[in-house]
CSV table of C-alpha atoms in Angstrom, one decimal:
chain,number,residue,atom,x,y,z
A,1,UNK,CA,42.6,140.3,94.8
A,2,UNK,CA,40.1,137.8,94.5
A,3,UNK,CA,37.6,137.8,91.7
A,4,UNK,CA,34.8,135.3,90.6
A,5,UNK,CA,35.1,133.4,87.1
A,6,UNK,CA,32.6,132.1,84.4
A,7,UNK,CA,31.7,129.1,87.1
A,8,UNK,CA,31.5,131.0,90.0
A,9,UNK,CA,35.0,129.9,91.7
A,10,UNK,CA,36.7,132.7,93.4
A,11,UNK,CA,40.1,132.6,92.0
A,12,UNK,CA,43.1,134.8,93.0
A,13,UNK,CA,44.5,137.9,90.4
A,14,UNK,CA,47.8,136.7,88.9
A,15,UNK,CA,49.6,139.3,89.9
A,16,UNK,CA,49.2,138.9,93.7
A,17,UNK,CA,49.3,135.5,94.2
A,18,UNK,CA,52.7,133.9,94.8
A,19,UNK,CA,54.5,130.6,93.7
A,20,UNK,CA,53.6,127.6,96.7
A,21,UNK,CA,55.6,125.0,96.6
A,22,UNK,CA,55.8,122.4,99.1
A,23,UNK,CA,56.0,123.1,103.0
A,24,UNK,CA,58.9,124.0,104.3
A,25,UNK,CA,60.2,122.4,107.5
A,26,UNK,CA,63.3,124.6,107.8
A,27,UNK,CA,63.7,128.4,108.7
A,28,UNK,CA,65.5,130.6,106.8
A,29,UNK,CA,68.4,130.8,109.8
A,30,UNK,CA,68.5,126.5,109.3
A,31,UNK,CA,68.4,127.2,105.6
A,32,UNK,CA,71.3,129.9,105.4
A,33,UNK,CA,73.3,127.4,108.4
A,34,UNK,CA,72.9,124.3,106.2
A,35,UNK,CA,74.3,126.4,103.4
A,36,UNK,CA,77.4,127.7,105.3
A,37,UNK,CA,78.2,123.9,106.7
A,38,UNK,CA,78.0,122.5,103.1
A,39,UNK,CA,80.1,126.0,101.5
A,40,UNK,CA,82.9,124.5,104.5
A,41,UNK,CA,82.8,121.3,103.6
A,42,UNK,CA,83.1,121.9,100.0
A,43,UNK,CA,86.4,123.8,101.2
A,44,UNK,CA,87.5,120.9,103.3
A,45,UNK,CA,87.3,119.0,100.6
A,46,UNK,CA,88.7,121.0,97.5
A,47,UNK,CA,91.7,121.7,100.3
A,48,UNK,CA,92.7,118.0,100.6
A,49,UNK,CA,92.0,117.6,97.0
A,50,UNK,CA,95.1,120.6,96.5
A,51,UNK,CA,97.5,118.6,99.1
A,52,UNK,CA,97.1,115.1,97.0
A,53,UNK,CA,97.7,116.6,93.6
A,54,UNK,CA,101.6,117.8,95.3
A,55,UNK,CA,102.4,114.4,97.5
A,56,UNK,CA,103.5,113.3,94.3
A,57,UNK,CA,103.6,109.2,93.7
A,58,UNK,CA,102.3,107.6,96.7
A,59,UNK,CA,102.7,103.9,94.6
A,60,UNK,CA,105.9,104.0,95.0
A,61,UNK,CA,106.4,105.0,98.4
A,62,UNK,CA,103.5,102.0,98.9
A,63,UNK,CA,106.0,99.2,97.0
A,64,UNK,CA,109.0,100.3,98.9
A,65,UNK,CA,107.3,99.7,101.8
A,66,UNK,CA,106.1,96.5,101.0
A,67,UNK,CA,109.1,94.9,99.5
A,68,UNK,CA,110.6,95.8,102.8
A,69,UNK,CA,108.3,94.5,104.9
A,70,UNK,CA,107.9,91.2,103.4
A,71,UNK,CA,111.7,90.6,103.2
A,72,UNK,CA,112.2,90.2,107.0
A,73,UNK,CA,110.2,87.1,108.5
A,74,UNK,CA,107.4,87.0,110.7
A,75,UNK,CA,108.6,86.2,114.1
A,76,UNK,CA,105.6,84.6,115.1
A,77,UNK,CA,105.4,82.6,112.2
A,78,UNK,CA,107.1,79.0,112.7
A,79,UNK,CA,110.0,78.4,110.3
A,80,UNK,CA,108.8,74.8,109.0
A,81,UNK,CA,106.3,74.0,106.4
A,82,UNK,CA,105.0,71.5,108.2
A,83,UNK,CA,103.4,70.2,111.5
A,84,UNK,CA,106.3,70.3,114.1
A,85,UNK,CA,104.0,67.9,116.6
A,86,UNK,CA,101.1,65.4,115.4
A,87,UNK,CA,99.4,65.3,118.7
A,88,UNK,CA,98.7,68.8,118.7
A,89,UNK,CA,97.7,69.1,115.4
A,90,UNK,CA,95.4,66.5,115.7
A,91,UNK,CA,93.5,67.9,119.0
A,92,UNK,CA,93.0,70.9,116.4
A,93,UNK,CA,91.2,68.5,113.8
A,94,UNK,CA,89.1,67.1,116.2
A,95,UNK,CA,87.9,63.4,116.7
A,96,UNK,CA,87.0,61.5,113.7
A,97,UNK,CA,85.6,59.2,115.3
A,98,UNK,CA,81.5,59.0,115.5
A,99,UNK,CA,81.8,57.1,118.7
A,100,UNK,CA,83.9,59.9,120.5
A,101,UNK,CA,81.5,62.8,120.0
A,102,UNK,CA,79.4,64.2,122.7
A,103,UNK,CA,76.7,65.7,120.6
């Protein structure tokens, strides 16, 4: 109910007016769907949270792997240290030369 105060305001009864907040955008069907899709995410999560705690030591499994890998060579890695031919390395490097540039 609406009454009138000392300055002449109407002003709503406390008991009938209700808490407003800021507008809401999202229906009560979005509302209660965003819920559900963050309830199964949470379980998603907590799930695969419950598998890693019993995989047990995964470092180890990780050094193994790595110590194996690194002790056979790299095919595609040459064998020397250094340059095998100087004319190919130097068409890498480029001219040093001012003179030879185009630009």
């Amino acid at each position: 109910m609406e009454s009138v105060d000392e300055q002449g305001a109407k002003t709503q009864d406390e008991g009938s007016s209700r808490a407003e907040g800021p507008p809401s955008f999202m229906g009560k069907h979005r509302l209660a769907a965003a819920i559900s899709h963050l309830h199964n995410e949470i379980n998603l999560i907590q799930e695969e949270l419950n598998e890693l705690e019993t995989l047990g030591e995964s470092s180890l499994v990780c050094n193994e792997l790595i110590s194996s890998v690194e002790s056979i060579p790299d095919p595609l890695l040459p064998m020397t240290k250094g340059p095998v031919d100087d004319s190919w390395e130097r068409w890498f490097r480029g001219a040093h030369n001012l003179r030879t540039r185009w630009i």
